[in-house]
PDB file of C-alpha atoms in Angstrom:
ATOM      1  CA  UNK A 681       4.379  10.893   4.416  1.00  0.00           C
ATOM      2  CA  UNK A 682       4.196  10.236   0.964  1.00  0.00           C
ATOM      3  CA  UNK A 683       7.996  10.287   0.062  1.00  0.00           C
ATOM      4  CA  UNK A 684       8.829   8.217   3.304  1.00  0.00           C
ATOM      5  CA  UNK A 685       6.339   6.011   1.774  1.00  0.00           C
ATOM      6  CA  UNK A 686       7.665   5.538  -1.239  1.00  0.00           C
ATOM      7  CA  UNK A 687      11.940   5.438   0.761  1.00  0.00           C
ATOM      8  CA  UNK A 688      10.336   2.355   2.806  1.00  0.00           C
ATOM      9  CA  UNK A 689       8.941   0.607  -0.610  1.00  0.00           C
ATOM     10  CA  UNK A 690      12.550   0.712  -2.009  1.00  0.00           C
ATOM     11  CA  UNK A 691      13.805  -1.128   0.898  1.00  0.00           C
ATOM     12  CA  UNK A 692      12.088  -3.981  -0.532  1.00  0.00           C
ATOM     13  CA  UNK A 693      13.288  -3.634  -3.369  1.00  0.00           C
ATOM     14  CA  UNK A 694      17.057  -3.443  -2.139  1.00  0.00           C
ATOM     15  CA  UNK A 695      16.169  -6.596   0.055  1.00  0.00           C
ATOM     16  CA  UNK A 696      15.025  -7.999  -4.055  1.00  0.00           C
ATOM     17  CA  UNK A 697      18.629  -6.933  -5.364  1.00  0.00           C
ATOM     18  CA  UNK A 698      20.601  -8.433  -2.519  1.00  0.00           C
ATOM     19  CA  UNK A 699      18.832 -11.589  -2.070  1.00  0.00           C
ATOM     20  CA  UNK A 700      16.965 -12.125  -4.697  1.00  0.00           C
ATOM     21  CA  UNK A 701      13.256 -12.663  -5.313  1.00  0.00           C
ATOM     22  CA  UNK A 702      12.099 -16.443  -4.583  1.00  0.00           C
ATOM     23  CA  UNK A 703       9.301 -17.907  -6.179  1.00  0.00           C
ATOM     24  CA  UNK A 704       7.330 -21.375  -5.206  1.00  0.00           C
ATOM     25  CA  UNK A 705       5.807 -23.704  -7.445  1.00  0.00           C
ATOM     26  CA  UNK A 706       2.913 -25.258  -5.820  1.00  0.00           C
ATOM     27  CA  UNK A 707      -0.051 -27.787  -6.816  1.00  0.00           C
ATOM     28  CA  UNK A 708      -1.102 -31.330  -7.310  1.00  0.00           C
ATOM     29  CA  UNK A 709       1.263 -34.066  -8.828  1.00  0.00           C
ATOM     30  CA  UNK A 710       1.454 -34.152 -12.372  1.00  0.00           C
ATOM     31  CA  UNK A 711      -0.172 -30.610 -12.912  1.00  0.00           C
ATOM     32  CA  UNK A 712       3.144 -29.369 -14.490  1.00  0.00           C
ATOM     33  CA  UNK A 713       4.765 -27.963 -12.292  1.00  0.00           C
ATOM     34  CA  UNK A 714       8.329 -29.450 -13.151  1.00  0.00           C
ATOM     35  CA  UNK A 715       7.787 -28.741 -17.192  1.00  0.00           C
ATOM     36  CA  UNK A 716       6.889 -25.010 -16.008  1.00  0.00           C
ATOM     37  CA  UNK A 717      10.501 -25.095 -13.901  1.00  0.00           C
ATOM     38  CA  UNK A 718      12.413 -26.084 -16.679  1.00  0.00           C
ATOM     39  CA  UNK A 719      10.827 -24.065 -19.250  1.00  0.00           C
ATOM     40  CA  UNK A 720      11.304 -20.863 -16.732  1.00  0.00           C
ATOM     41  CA  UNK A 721      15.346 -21.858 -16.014  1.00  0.00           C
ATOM     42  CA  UNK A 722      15.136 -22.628 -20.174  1.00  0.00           C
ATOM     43  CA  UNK A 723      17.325 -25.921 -19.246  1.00  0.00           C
ATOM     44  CA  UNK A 724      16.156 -29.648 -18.484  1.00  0.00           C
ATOM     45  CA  UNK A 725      16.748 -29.033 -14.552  1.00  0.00           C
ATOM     46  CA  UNK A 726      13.704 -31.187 -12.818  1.00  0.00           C
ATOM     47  CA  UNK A 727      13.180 -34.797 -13.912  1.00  0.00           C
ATOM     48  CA  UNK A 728       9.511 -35.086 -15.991  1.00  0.00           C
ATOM     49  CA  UNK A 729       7.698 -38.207 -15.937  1.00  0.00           C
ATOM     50  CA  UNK A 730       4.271 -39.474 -15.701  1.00  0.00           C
ATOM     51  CA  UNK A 731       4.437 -41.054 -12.755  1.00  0.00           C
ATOM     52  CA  UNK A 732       2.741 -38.732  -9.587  1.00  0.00           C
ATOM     53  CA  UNK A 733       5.300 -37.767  -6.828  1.00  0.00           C
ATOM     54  CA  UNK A 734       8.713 -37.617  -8.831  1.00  0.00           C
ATOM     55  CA  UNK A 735       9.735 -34.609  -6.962  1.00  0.00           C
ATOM     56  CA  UNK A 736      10.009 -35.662  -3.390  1.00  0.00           C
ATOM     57  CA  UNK A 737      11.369 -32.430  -1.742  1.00  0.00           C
ATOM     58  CA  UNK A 738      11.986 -29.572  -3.835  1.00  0.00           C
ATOM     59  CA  UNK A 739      14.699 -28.924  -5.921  1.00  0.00           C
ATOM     60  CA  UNK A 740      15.863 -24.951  -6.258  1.00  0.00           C
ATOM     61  CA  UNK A 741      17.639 -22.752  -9.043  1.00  0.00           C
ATOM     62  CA  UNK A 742      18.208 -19.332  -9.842  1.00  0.00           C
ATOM     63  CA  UNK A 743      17.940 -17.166 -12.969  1.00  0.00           C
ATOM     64  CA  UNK A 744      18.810 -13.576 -13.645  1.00  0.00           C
ATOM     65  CA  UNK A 745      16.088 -11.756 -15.510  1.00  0.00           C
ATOM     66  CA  UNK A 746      16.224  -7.941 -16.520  1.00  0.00           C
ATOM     67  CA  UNK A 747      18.956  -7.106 -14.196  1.00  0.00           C
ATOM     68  CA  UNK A 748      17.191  -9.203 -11.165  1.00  0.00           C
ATOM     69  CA  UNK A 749      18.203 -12.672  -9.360  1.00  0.00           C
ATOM     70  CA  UNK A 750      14.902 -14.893  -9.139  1.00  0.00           C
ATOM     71  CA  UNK A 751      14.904 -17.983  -7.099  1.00  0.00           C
ATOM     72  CA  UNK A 752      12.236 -20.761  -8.498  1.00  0.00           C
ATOM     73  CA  UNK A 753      11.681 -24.018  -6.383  1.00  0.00           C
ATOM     74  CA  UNK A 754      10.150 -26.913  -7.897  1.00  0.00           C
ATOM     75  CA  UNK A 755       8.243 -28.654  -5.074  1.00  0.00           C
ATOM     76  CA  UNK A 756       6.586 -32.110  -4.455  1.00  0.00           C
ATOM     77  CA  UNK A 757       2.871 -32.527  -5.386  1.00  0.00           C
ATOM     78  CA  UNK A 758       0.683 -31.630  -2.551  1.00  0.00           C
ATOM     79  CA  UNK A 759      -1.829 -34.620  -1.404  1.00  0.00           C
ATOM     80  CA  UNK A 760      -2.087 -37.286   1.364  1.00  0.00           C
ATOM     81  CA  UNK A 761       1.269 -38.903   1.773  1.00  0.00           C
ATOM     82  CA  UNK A 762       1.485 -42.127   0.625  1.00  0.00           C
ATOM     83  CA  UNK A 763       4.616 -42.801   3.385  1.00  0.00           C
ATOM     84  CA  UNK A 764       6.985 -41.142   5.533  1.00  0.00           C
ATOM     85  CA  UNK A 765       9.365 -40.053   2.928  1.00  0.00           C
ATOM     86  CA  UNK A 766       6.890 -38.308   0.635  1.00  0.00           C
ATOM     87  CA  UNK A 767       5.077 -36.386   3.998  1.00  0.00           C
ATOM     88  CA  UNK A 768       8.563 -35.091   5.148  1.00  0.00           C
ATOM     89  CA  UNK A 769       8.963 -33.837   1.556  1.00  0.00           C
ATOM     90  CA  UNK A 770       5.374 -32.212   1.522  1.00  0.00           C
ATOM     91  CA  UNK A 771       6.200 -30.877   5.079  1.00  0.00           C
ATOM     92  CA  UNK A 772       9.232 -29.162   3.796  1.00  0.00           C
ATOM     93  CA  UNK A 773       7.123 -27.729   0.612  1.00  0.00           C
ATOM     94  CA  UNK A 774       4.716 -26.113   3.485  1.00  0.00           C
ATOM     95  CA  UNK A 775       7.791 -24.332   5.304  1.00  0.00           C
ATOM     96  CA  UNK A 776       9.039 -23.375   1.625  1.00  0.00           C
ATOM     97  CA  UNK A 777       5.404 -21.401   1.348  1.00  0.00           C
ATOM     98  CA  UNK A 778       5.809 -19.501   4.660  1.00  0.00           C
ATOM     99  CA  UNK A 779       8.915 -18.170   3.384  1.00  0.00           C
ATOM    100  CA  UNK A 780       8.130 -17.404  -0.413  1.00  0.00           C
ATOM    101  CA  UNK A 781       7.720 -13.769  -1.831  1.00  0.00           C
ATOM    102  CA  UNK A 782       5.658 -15.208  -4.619  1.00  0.00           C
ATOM    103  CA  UNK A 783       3.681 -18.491  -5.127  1.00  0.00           C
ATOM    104  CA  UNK A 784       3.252 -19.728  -8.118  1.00  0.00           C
ATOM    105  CA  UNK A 785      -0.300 -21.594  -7.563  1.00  0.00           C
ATOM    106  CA  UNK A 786      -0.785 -24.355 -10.592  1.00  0.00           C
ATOM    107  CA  UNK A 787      -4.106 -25.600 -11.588  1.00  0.00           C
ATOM    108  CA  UNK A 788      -5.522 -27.562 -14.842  1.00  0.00           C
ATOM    109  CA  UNK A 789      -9.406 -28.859 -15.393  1.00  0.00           C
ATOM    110  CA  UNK A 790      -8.519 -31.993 -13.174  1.00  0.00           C
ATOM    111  CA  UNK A 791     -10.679 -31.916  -9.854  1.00  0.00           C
ATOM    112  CA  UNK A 792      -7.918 -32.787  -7.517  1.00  0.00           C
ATOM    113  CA  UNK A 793      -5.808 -29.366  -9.053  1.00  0.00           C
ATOM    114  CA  UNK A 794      -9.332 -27.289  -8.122  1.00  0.00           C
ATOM    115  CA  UNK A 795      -9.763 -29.130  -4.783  1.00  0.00           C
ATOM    116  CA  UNK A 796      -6.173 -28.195  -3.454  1.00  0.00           C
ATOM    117  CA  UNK A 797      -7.001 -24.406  -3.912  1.00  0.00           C
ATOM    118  CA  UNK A 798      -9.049 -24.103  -0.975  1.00  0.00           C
ATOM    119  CA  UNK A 799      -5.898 -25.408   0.591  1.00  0.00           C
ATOM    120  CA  UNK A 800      -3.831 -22.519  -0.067  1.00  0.00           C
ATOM    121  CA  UNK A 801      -6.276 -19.735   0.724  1.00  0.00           C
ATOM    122  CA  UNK A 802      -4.346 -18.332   3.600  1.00  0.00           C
ATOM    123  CA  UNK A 803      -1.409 -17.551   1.733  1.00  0.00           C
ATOM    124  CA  UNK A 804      -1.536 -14.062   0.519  1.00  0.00           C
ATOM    125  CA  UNK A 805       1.446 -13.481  -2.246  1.00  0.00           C
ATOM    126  CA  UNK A 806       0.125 -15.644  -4.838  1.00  0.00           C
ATOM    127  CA  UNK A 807      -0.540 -16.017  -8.537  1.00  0.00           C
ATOM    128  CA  UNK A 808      -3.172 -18.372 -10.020  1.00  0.00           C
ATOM    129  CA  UNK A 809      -1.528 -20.155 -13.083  1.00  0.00           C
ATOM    130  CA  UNK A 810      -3.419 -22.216 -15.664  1.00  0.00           C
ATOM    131  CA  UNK A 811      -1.212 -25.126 -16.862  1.00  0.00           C
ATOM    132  CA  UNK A 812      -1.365 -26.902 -20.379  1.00  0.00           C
ATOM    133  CA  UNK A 813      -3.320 -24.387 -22.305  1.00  0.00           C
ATOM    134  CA  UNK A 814      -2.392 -26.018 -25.464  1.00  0.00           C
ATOM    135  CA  UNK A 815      -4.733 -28.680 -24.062  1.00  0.00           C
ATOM    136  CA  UNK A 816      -7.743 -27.190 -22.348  1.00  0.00           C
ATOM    137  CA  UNK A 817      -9.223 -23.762 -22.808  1.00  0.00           C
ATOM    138  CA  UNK A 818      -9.645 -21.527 -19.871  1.00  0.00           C
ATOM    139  CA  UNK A 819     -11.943 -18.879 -18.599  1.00  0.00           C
ATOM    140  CA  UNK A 820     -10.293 -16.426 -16.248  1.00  0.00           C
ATOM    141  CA  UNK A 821     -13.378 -15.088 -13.932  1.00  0.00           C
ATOM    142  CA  UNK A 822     -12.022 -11.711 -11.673  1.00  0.00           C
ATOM    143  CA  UNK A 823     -10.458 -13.014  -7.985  1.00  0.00           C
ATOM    144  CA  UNK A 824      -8.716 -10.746  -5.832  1.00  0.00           C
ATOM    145  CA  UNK A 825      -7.555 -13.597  -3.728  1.00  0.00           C
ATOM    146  CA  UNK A 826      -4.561 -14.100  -6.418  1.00  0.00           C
ATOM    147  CA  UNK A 827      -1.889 -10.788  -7.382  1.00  0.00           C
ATOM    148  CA  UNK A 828      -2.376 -12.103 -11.080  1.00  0.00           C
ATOM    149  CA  UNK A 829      -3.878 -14.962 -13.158  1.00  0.00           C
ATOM    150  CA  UNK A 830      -2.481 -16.134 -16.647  1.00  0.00           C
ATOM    151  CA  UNK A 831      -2.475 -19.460 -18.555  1.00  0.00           C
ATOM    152  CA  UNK A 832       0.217 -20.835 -20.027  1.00  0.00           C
ATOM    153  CA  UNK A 833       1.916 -23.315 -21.920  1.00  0.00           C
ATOM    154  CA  UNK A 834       5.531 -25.176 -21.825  1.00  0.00           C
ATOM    155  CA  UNK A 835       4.917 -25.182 -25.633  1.00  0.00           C
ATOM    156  CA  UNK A 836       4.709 -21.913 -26.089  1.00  0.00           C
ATOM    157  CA  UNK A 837       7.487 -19.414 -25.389  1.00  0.00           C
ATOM    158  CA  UNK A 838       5.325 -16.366 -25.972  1.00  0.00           C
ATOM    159  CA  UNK A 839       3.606 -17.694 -22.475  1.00  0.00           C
ATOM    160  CA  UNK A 840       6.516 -18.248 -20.608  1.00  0.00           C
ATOM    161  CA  UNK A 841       7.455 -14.968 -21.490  1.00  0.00           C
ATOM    162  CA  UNK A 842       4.556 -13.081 -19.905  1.00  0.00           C
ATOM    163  CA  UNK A 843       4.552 -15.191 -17.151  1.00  0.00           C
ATOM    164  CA  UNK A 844       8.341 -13.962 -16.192  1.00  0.00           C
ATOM    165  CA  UNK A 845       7.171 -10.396 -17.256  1.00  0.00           C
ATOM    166  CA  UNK A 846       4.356 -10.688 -14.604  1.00  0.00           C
ATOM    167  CA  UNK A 847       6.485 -12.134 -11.950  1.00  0.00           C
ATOM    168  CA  UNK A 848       9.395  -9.139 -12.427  1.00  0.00           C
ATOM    169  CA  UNK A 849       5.675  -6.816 -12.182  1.00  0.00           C
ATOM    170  CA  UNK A 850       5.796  -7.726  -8.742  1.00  0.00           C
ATOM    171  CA  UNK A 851       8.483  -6.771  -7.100  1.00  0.00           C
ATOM    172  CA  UNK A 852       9.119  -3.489  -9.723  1.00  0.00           C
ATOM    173  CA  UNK A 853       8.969   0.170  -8.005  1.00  0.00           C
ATOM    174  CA  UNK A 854       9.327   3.391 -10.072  1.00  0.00           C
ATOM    175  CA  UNK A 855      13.083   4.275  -8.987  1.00  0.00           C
ATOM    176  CA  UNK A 856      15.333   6.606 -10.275  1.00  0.00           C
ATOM    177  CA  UNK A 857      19.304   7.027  -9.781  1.00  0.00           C
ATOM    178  CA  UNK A 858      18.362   9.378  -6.866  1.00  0.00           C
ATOM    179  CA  UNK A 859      16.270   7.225  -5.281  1.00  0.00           C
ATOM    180  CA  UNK A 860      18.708   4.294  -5.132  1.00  0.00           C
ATOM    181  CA  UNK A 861      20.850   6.410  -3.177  1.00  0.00           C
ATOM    182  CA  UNK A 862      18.454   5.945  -0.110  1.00  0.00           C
ATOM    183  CA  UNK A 863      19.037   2.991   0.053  1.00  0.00           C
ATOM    184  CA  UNK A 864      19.028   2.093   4.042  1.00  0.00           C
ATOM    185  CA  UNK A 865      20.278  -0.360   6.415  1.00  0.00           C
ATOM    186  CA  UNK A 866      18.239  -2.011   8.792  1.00  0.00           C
ATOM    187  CA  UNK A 867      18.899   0.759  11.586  1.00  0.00           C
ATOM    188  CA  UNK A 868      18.188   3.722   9.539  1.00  0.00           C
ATOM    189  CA  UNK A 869      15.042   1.412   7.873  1.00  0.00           C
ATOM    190  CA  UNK A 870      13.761   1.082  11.352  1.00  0.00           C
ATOM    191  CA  UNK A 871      14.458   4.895  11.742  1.00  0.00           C
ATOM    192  CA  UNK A 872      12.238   5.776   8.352  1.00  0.00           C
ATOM    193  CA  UNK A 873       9.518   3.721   9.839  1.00  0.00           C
ATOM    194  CA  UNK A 874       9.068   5.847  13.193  1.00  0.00           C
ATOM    195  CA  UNK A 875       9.528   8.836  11.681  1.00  0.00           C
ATOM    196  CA  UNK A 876       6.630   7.972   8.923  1.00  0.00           C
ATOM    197  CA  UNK A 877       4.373   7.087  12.016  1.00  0.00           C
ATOM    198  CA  UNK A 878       5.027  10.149  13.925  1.00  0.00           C
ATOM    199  CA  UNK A 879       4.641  12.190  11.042  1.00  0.00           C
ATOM    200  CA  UNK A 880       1.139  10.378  10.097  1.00  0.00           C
ATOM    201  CA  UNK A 881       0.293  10.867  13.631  1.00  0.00           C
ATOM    202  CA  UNK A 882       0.669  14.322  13.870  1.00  0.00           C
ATOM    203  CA  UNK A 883      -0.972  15.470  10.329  1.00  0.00           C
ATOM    204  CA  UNK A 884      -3.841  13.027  12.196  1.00  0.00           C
ATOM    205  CA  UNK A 885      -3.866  15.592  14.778  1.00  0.00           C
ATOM    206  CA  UNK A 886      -3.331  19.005  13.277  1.00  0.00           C
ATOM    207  CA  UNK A 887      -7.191  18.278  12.553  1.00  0.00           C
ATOM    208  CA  UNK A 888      -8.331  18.116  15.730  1.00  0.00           C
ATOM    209  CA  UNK A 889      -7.818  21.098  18.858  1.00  0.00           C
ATOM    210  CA  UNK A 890      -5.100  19.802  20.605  1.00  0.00           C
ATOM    211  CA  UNK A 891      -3.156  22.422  22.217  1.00  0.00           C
ATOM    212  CA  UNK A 892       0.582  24.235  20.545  1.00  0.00           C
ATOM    213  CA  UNK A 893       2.412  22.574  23.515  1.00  0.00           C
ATOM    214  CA  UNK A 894       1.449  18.992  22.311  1.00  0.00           C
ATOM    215  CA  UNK A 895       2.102  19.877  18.552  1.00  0.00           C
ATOM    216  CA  UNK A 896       5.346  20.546  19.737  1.00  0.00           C
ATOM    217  CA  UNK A 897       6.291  17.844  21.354  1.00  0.00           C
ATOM    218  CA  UNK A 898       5.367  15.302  18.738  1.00  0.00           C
ATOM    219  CA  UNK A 899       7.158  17.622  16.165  1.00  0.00           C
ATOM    220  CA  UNK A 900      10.503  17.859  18.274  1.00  0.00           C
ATOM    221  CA  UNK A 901      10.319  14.096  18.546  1.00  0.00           C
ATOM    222  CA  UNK A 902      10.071  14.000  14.314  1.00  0.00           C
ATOM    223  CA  UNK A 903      13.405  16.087  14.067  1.00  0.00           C
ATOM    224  CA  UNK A 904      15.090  13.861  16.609  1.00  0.00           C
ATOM    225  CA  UNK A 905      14.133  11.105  14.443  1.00  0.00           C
ATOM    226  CA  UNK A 906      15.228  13.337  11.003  1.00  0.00           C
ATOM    227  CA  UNK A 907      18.763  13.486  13.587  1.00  0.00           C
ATOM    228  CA  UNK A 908      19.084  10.083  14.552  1.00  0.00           C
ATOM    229  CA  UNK A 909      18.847   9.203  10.849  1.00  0.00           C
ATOM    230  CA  UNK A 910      21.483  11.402   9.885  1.00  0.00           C
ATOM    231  CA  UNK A 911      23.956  10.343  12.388  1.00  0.00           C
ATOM    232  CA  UNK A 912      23.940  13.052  14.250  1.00  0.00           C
ATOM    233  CA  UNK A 913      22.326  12.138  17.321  1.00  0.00           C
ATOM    234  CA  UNK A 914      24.187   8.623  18.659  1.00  0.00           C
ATOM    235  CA  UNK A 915      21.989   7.810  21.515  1.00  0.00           C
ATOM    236  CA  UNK A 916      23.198   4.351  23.681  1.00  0.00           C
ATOM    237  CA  UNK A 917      20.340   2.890  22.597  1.00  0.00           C
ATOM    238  CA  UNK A 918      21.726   3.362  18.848  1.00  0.00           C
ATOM    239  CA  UNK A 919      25.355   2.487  20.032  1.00  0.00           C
ATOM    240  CA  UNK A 920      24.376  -0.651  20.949  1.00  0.00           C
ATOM    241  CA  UNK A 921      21.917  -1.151  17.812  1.00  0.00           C
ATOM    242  CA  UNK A 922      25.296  -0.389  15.868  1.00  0.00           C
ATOM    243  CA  UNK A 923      27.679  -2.657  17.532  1.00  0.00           C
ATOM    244  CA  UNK A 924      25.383  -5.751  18.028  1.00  0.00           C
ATOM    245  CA  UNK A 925      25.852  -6.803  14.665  1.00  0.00           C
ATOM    246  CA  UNK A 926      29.242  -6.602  14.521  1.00  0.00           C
ATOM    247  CA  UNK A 927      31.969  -8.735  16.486  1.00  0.00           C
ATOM    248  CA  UNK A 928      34.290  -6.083  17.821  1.00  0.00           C
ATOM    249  CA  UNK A 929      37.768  -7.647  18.600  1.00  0.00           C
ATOM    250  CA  UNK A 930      39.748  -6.628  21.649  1.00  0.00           C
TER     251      UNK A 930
END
């Protein structure tokens, strides 16, 4: 169970290398969020002002660090709209979050940055990030409600650096060339996962006095599975699993 652990983890990872990884920038207006965007893509991409609410929507772009493609999204400031325009925007942000692999959670010293965080706490794959630390000086207390916490600074590249180091953290698995070559569509994914909880379920009951005829069974059924992976038991049920996602021509 172990090794089909580890086989279903890389299928993350090959969802990472064919779509990408995308990460949201989230928090009040004016809390940095856009200097943090363009400091990340290392290009002038969002529009920086003083004025709360520039970004309306979000506005997306994609980098390619150590070997990876990462999606960042600059989103509006989250608060009470101030009209219809600005609520559609925030209401897009929110759909944005349910689809993230990572958010990017910015806070400074201002109350209205702490306030939002409550605000957040259902998300779960999220990072705490302390904005403008060439300005204010931060104490990072223990939380296990956040995958990381860091501060960081537009000014300072050494920052920006880490913070894209503990991003790639994230979504990094201890491969080798072997283990890229199980790589597995979504039939033979869906496969892996039976198999892992029929195996779990029988070392579950090799503890307890069931009799050989039941040990059998559930063993018979993990070969079938170990068959059905390989290809070489086409059921119907597989056929049409197959065939469903293709558009077969007359």
């Amino acid at each position: 169970t172990i090794k089909l652990n580890s086989i279903l983890e890389l299928q993350d990872y090959g969802k990472v290398i064919e779509n990408g990884f995308h990460c949201v920038l989230v928090g009040v207006p004016n809390v940095g969020k856009s200097s943090l965007f363009n400091a990340l893509l290392n290009q002038d991409r969002s529009i920086v002002t003083e004025i709360p609410g520039t970004t309306r929507d979000y506005i997306s772009e994609k980098i390619e660090y150590n070997g990876l493609q990462f999606h960042f999204y600059d989103t509006a400031g989250l608060r009470d709209a101030k009209d219809t325009v600005e609520y559609l925007g925030i209401k897009k942000v929110t759909e944005l979050l349910n689809k993230a692999d990572l958010i990017l959670v910015l806070t400074d010293k201002t109350e209205e940055s702490t306030a939002i965080l409550k605000t957040l706490s259902s998300y779960k794959n999220k990072a705490l990030v302390y904005t403008k630390a060439d300005l204010f000086t931060y104490s990072l207390a223990t939380n296990s409600e956040y995958v990381f916490q860091l501060t960081c600074s537009v000014t300072n590249e050494r920052s920006i650096q880490e913070l894209k180091r503990s991003i790639h953290k994230r979504i990094s698995v201890n491969e080798n060339t072997a283990d890229l070559e199980l790589m597995c569509n979504i039939r033979q994914q869906d496969c892996l996962q039976k198999m892992h909880h029929q195996c779990s379920h029988l070392l579950t009951n090799l503890s307890k006095e069931y009799h050989d005829d039941v040990f059998s069974i559930e063993l018979r059924q993990c070969v079938e599975l170990c068959s059905e992976l390989a290809g070489d038991s086409l059921t119907e049920e597989v056929l049409d699993g197959i065939f469903s996602r293709f558009c077969v021509g007359k």
